[in-house]
mmCIF file of the C-alpha atoms, coordinates in Angstrom:
data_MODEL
# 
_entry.id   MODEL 
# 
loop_
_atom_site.group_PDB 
_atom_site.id 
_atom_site.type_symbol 
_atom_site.label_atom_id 
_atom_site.label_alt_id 
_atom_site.label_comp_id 
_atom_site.label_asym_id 
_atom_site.label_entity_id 
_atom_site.label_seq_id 
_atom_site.pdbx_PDB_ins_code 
_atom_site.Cartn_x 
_atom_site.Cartn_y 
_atom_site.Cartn_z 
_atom_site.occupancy 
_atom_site.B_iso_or_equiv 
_atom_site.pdbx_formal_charge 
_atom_site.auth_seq_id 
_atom_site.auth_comp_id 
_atom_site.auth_asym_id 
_atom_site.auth_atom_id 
_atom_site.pdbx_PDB_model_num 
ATOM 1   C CA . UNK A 1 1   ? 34.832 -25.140 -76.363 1.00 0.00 ? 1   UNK A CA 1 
ATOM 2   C CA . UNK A 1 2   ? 35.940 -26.068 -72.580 1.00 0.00 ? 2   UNK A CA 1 
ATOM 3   C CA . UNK A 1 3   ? 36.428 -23.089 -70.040 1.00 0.00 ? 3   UNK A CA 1 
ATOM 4   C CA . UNK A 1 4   ? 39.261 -23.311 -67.953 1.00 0.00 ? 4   UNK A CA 1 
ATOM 5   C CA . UNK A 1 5   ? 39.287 -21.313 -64.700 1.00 0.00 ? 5   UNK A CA 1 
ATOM 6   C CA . UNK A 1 6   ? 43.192 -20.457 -64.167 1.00 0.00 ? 6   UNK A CA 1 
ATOM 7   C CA . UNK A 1 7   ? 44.446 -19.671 -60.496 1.00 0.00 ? 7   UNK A CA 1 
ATOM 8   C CA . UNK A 1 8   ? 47.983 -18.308 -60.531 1.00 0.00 ? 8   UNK A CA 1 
ATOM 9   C CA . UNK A 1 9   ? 49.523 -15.557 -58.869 1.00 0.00 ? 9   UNK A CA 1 
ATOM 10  C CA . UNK A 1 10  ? 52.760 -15.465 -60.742 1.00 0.00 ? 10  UNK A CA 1 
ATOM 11  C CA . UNK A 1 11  ? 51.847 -13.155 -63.786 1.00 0.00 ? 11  UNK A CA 1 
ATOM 12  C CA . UNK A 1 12  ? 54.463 -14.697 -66.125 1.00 0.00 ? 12  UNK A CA 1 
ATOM 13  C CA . UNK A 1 13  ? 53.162 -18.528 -65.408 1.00 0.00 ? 13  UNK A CA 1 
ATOM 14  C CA . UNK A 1 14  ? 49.598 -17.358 -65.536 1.00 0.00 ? 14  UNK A CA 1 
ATOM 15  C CA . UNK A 1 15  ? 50.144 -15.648 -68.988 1.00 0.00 ? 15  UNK A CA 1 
ATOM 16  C CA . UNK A 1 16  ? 52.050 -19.226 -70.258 1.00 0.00 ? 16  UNK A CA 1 
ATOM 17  C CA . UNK A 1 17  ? 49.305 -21.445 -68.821 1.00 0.00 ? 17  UNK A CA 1 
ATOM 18  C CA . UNK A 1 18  ? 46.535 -19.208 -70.149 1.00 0.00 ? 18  UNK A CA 1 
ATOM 19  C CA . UNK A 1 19  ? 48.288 -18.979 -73.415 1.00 0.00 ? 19  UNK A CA 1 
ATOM 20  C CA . UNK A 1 20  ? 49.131 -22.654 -73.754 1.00 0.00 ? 20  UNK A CA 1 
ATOM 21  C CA . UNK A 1 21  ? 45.156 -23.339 -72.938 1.00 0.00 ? 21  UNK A CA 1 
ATOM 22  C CA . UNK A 1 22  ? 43.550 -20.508 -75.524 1.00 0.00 ? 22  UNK A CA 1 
ATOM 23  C CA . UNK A 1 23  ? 46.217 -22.380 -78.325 1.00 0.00 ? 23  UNK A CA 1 
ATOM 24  C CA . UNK A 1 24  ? 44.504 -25.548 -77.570 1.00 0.00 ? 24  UNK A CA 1 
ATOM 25  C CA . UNK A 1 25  ? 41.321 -23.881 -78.091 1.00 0.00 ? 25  UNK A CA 1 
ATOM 26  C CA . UNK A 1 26  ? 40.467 -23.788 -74.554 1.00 0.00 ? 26  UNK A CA 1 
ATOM 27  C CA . UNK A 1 27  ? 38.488 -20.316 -73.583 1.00 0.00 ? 27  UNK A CA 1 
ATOM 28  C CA . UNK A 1 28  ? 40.699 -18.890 -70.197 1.00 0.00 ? 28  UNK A CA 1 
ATOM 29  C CA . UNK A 1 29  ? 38.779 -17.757 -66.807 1.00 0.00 ? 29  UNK A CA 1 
ATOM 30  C CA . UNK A 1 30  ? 40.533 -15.607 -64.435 1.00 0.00 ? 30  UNK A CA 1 
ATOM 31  C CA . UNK A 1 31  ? 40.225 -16.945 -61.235 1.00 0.00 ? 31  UNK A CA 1 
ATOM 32  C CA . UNK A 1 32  ? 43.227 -14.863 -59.661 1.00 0.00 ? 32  UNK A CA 1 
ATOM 33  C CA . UNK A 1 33  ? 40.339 -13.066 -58.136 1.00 0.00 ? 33  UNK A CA 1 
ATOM 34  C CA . UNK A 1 34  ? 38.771 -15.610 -56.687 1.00 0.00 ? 34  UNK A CA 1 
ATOM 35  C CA . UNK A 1 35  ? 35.466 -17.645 -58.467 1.00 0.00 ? 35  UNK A CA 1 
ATOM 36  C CA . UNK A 1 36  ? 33.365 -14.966 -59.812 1.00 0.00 ? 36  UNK A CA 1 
ATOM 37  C CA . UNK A 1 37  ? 31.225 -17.374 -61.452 1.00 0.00 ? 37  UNK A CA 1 
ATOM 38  C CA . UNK A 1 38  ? 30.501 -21.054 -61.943 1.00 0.00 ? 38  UNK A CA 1 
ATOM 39  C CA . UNK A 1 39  ? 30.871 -20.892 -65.672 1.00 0.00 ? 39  UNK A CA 1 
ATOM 40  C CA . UNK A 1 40  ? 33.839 -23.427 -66.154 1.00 0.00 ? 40  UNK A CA 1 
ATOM 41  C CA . UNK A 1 41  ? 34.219 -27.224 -66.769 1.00 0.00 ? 41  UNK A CA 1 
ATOM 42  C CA . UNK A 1 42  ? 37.940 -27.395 -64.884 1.00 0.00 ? 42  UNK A CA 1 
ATOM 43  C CA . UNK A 1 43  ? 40.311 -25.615 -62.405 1.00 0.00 ? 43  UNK A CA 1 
ATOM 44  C CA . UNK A 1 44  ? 43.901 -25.149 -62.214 1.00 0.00 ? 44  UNK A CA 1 
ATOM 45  C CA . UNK A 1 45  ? 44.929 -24.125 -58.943 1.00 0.00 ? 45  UNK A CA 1 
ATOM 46  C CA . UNK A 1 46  ? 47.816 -23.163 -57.394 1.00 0.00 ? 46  UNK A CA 1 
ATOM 47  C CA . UNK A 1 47  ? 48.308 -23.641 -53.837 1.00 0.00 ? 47  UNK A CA 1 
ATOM 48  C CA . UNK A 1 48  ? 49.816 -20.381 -52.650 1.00 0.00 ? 48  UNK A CA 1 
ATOM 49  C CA . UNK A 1 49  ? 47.675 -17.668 -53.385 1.00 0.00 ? 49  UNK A CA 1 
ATOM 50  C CA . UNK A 1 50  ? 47.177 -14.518 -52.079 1.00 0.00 ? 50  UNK A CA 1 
ATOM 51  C CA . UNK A 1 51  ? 44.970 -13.891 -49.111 1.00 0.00 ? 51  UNK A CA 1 
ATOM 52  C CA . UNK A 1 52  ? 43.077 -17.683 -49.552 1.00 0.00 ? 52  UNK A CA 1 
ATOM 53  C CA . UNK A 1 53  ? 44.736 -21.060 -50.575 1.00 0.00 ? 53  UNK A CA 1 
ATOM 54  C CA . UNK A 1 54  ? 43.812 -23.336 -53.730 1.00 0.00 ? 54  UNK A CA 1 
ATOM 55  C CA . UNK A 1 55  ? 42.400 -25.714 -51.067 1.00 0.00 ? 55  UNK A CA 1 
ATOM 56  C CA . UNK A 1 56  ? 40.103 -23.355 -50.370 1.00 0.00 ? 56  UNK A CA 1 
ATOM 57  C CA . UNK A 1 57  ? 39.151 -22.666 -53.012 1.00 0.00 ? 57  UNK A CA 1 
ATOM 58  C CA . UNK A 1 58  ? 38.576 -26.440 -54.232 1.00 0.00 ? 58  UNK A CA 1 
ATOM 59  C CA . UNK A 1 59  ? 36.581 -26.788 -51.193 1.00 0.00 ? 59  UNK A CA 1 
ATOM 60  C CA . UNK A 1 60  ? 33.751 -23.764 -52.300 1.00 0.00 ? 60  UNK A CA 1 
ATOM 61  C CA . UNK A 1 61  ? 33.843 -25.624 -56.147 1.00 0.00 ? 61  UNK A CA 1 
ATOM 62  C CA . UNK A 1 62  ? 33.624 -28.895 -54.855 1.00 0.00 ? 62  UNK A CA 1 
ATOM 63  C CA . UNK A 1 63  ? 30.751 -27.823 -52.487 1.00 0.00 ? 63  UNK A CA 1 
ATOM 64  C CA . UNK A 1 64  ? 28.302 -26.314 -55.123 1.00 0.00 ? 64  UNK A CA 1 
ATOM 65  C CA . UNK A 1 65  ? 29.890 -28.793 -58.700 1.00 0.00 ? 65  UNK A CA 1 
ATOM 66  C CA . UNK A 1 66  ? 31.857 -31.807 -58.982 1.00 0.00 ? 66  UNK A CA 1 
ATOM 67  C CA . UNK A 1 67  ? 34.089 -30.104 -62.553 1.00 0.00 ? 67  UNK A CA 1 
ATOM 68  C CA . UNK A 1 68  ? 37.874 -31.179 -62.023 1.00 0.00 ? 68  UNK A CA 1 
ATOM 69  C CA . UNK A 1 69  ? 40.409 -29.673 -60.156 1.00 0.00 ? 69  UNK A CA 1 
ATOM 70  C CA . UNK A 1 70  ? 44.091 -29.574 -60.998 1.00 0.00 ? 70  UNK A CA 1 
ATOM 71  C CA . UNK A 1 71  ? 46.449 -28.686 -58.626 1.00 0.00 ? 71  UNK A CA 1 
ATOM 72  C CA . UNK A 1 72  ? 49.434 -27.188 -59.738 1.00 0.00 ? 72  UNK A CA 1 
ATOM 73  C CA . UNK A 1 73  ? 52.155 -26.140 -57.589 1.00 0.00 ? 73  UNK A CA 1 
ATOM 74  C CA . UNK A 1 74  ? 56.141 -25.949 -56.603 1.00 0.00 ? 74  UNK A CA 1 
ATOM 75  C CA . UNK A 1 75  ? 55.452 -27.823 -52.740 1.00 0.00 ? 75  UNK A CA 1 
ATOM 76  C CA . UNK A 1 76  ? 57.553 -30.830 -53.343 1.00 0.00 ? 76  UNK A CA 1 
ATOM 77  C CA . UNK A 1 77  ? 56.134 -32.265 -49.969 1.00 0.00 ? 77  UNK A CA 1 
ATOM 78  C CA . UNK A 1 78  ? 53.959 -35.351 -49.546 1.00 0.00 ? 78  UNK A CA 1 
ATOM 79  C CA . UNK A 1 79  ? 51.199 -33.637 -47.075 1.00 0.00 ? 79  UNK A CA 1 
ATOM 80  C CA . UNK A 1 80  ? 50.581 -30.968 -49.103 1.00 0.00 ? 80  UNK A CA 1 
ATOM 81  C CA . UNK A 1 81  ? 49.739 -33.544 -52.325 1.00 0.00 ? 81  UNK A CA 1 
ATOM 82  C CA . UNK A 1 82  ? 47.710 -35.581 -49.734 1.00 0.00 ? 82  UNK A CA 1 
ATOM 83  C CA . UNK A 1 83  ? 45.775 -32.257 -48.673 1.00 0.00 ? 83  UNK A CA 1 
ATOM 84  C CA . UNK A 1 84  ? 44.936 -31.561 -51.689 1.00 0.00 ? 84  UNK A CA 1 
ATOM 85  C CA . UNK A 1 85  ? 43.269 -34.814 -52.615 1.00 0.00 ? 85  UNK A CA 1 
ATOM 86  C CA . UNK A 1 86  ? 41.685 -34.606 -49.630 1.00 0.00 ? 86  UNK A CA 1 
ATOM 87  C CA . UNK A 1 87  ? 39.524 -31.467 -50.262 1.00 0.00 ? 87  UNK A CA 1 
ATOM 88  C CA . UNK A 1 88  ? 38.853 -33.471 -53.165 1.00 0.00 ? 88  UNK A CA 1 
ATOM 89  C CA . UNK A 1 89  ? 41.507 -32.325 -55.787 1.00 0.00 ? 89  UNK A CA 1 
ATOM 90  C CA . UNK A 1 90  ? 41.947 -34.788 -59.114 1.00 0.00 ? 90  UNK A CA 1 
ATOM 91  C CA . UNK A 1 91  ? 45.028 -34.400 -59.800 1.00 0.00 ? 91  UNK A CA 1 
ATOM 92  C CA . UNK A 1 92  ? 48.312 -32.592 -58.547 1.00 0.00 ? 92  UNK A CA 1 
ATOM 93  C CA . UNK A 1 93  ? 51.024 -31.526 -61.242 1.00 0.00 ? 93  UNK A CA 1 
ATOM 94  C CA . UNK A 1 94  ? 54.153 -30.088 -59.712 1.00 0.00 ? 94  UNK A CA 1 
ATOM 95  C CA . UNK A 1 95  ? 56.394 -26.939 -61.794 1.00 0.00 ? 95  UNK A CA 1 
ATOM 96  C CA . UNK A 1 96  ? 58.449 -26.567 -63.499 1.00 0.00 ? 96  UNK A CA 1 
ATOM 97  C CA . UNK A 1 97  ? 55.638 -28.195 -65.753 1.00 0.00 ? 97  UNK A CA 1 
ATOM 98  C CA . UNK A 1 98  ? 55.592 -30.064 -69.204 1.00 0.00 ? 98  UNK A CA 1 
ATOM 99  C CA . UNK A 1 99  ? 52.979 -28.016 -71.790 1.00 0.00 ? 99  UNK A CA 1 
ATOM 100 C CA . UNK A 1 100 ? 51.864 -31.363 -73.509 1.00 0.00 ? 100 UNK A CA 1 
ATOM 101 C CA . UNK A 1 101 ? 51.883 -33.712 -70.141 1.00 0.00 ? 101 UNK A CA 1 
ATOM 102 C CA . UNK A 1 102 ? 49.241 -30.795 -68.412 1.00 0.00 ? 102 UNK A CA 1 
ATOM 103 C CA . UNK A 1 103 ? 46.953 -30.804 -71.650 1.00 0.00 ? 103 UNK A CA 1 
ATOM 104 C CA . UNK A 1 104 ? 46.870 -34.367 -71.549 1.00 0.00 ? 104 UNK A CA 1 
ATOM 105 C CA . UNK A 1 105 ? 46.198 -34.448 -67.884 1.00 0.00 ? 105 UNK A CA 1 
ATOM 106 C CA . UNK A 1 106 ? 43.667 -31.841 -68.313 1.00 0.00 ? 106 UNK A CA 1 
ATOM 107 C CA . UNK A 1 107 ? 42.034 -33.451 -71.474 1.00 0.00 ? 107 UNK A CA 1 
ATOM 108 C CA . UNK A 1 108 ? 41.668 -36.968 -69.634 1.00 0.00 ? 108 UNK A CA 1 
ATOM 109 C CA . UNK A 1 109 ? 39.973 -35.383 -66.669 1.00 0.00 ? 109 UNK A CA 1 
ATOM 110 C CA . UNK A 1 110 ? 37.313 -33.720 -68.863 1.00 0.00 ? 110 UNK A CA 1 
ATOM 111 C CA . UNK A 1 111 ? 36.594 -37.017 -70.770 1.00 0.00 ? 111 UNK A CA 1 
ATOM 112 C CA . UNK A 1 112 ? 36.209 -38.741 -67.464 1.00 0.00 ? 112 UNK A CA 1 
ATOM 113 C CA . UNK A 1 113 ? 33.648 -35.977 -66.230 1.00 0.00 ? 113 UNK A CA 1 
ATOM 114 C CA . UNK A 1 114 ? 31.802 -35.161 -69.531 1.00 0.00 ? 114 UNK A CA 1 
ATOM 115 C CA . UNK A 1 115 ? 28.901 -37.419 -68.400 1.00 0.00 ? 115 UNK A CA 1 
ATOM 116 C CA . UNK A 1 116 ? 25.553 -38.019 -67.757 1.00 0.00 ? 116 UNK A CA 1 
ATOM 117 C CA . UNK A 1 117 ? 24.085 -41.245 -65.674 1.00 0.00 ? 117 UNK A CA 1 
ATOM 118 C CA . UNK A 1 118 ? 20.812 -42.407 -66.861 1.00 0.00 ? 118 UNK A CA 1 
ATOM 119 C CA . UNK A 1 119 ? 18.240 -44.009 -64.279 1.00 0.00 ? 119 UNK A CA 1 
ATOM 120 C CA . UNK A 1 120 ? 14.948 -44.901 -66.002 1.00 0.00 ? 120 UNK A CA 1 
ATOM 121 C CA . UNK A 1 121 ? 13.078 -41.096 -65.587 1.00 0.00 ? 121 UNK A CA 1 
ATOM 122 C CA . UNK A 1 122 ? 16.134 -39.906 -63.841 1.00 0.00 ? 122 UNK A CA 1 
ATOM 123 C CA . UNK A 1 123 ? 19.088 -38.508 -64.922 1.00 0.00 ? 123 UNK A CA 1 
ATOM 124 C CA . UNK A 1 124 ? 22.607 -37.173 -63.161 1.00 0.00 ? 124 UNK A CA 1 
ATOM 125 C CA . UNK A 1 125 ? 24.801 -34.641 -64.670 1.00 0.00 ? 125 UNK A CA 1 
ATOM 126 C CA . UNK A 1 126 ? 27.841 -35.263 -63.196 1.00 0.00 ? 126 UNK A CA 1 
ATOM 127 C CA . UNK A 1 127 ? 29.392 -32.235 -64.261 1.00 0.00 ? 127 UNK A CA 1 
ATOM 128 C CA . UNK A 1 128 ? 26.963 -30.189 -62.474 1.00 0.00 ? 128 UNK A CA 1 
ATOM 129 C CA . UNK A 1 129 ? 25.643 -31.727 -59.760 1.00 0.00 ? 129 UNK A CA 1 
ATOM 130 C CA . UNK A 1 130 ? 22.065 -32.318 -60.647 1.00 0.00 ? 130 UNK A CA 1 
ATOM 131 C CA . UNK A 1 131 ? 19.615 -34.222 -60.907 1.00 0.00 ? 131 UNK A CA 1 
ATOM 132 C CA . UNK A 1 132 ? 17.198 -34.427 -63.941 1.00 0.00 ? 132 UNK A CA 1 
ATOM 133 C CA . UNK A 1 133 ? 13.886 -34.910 -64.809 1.00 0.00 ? 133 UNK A CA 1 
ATOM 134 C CA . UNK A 1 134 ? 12.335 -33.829 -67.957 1.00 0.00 ? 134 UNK A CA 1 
ATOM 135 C CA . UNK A 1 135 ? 12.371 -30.109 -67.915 1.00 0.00 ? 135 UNK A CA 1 
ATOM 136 C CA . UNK A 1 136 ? 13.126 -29.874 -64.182 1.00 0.00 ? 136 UNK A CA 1 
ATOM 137 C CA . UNK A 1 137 ? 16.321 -29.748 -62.316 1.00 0.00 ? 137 UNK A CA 1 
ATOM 138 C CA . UNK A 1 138 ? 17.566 -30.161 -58.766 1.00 0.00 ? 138 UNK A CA 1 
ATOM 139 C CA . UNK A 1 139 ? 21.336 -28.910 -57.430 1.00 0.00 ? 139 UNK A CA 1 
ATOM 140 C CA . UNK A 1 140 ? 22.628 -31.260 -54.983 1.00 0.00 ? 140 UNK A CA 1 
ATOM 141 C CA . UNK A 1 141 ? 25.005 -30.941 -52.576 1.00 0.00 ? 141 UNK A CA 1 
ATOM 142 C CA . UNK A 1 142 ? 28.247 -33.334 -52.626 1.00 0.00 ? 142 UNK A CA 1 
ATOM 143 C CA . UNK A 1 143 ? 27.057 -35.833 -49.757 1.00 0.00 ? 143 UNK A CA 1 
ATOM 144 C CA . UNK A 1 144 ? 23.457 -35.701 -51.660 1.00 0.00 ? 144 UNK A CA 1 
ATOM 145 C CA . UNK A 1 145 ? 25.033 -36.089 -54.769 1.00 0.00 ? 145 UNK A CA 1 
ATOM 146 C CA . UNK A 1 146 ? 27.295 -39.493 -54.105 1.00 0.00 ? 146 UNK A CA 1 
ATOM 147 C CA . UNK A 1 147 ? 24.420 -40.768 -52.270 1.00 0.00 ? 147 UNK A CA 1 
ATOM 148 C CA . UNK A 1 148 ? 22.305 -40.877 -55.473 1.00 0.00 ? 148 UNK A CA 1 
ATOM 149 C CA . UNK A 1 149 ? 25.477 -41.591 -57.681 1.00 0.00 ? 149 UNK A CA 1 
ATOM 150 C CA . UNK A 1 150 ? 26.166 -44.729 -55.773 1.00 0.00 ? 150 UNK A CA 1 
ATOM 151 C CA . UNK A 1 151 ? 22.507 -45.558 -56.092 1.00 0.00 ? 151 UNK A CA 1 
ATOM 152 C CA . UNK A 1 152 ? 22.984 -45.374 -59.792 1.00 0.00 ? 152 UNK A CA 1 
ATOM 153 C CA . UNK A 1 153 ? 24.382 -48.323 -59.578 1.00 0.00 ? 153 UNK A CA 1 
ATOM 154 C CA . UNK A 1 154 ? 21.461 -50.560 -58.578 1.00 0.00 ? 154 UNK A CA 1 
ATOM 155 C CA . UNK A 1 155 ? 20.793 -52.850 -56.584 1.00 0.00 ? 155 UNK A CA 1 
ATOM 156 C CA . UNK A 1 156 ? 20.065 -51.850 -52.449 1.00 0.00 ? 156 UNK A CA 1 
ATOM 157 C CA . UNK A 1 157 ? 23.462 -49.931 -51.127 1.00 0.00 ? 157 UNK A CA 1 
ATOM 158 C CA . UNK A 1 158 ? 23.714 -50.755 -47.352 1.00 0.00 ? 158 UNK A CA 1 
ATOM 159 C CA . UNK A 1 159 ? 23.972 -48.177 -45.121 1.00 0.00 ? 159 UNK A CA 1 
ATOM 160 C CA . UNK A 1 160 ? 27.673 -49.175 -44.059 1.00 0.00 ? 160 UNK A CA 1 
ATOM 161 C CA . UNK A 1 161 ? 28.716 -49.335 -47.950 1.00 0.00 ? 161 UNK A CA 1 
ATOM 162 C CA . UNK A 1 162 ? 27.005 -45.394 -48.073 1.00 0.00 ? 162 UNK A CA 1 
ATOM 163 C CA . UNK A 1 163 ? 29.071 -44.192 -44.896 1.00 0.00 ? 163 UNK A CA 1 
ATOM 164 C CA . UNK A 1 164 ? 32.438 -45.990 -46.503 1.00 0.00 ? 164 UNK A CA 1 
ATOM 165 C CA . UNK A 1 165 ? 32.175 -44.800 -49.706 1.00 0.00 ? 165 UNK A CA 1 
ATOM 166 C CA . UNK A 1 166 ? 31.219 -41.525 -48.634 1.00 0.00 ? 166 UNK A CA 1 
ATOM 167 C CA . UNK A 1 167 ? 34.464 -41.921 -46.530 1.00 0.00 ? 167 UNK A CA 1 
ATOM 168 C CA . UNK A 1 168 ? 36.408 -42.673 -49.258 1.00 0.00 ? 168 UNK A CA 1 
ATOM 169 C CA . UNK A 1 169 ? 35.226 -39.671 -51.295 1.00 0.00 ? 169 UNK A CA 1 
ATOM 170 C CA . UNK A 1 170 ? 36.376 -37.384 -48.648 1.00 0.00 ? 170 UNK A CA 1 
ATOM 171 C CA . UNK A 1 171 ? 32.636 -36.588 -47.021 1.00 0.00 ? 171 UNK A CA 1 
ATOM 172 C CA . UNK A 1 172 ? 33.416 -37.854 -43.549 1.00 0.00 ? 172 UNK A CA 1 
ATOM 173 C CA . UNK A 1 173 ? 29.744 -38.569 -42.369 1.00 0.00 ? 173 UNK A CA 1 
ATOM 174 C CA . UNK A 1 174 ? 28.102 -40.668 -39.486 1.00 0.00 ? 174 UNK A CA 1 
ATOM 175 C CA . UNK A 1 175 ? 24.676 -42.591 -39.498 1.00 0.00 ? 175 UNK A CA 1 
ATOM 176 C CA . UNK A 1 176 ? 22.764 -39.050 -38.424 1.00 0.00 ? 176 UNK A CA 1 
ATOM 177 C CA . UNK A 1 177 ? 24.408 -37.312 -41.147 1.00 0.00 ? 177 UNK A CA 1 
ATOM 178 C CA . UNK A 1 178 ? 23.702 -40.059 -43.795 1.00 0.00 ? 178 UNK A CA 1 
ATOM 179 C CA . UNK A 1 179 ? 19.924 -39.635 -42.767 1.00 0.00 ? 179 UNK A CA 1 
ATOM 180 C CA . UNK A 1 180 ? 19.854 -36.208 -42.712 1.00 0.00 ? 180 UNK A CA 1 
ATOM 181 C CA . UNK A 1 181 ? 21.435 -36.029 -46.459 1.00 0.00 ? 181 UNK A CA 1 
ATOM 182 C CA . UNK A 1 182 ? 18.694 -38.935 -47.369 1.00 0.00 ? 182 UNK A CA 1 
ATOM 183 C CA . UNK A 1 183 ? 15.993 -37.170 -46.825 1.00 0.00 ? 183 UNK A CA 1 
ATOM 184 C CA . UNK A 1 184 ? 17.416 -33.904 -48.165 1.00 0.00 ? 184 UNK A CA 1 
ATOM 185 C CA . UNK A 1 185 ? 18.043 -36.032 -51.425 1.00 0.00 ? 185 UNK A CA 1 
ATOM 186 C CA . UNK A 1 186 ? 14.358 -37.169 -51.141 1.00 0.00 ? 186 UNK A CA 1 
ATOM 187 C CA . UNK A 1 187 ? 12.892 -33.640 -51.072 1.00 0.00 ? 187 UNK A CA 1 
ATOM 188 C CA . UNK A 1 188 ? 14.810 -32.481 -53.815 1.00 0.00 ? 188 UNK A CA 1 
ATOM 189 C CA . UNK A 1 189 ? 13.716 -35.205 -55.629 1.00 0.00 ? 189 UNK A CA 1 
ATOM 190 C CA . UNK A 1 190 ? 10.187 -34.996 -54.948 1.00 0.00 ? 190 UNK A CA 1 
ATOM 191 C CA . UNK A 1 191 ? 10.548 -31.587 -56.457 1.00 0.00 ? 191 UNK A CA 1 
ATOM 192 C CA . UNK A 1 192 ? 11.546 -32.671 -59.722 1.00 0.00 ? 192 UNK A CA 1 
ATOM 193 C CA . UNK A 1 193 ? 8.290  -35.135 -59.945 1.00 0.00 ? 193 UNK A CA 1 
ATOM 194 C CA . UNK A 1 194 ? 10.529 -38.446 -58.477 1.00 0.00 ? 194 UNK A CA 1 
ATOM 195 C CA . UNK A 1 195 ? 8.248  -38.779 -55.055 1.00 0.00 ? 195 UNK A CA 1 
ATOM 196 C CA . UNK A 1 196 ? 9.427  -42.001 -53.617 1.00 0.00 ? 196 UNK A CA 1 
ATOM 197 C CA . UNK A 1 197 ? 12.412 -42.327 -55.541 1.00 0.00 ? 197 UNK A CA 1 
ATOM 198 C CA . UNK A 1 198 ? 14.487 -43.543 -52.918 1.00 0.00 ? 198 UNK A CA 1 
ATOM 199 C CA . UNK A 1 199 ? 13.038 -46.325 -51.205 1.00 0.00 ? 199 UNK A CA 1 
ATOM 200 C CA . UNK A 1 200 ? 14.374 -47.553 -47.530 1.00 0.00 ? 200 UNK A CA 1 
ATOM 201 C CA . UNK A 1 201 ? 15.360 -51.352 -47.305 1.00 0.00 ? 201 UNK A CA 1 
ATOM 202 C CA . UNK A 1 202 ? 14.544 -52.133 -43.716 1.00 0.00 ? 202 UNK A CA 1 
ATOM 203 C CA . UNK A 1 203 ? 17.677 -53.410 -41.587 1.00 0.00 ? 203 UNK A CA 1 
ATOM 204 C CA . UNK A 1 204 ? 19.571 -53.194 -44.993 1.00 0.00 ? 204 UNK A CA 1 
ATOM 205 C CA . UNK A 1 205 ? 20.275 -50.308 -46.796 1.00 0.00 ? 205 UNK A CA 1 
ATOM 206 C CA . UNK A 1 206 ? 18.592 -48.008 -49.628 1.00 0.00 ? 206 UNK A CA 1 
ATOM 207 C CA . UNK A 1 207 ? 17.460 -48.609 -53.381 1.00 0.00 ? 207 UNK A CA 1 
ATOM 208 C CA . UNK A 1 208 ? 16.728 -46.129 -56.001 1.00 0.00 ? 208 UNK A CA 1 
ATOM 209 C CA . UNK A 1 209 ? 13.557 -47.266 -57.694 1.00 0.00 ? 209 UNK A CA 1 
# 
């Protein structure tokens, strides 16, 4: 059973959403309150809430797991859609709402997250933001973990395909930062028994070994 954290200040739409969700066999979080706990697999935020904003609040689950995050909302402008994707939102449904069109949206965001990357020894829950190995586990942090994601994909990943990706992904890094995050990602992974895991390409890029 998925866990749904549900952020909606309107009583009457929070009691549809978290009843449509709990008939689908969904199991509800409150997250009027704020996030209490990490315990969910995906978020549906609205934007105007009560003393914080759901782009806050997508920014603090973005920052510590990479679950998805639907925005949901009556803002019919462009910038506040753009803002949201920004702070790294996945998708952006506007009310009045269609029931089936939201659990559709919501059940192809899960499929597209429900994974794990496997690297040789390594492994990378996407869900979570870890990395794996054997019975040992590292939390990343999102720069750290689309570093290693990219590096996933084999190959060596030049250092100006890092920064624009990274970019891209809404992590808006320089050279010093990208270095900084490297060897972050190194000593993390030296924890988990992957020493030398990352391995510097001079005057190119990095590889994952």
């Amino acid at each position: 059973m998925y866990k749904i954290l549900i952020a909606e200040d309107d009583e009457t739409i929070y009691a549809e959403l978290a009843r449509l969700f709990g008939n689908a066999c969904y199991e509800v979080v409150d997250g009027r309150d704020g996030i209490r706990s990490d315990d969910f697999d995906v978020a549906l935020l609205d934007i105007g809430l009560p003393g914080t904003s759901g782009y806050e609040l997508c920014s603090a689950i973005k920052a510590r797991r990479n679950v998805p995050v639907v925005f949901l909302t009556a803002a019919e402008r462009t910038e506040s859609e753009l803002t949201g994707f920004a702070v790294g939102g996945d998708d952006y449904v506007r009310k009045p709402f269609d029931p089936a069109v939201l659990l559709a949206r919501v059940r192809r965001l899960l499929r597209r997250a429900d994974t794990v990357i496997v690297h040789g020894r390594l492994k990378l829950d996407t869900a979570r933001m870890e990395a794996v190995s054997g019975d040992k586990r590292a939390t990343l942090s999102r720069t750290e973990f689309a570093v290693l994601r990219l590096l996933t994909e084999g190959g060596v990943v030049s250092q100006k395909k890092l920064i624009e990706r990274l970019w891209d992904g809404g992590s808006y890094i320089d050279e010093n930062t990208l270095y900084v995050s490297i060897n972050r990602l190194r000593e993390k992974l030296r924890d988990i028994g992957m020493d030398g895991a990352v391995v510097t390409v001079r005057g190119v890029g990095y590889r994952l070994e």
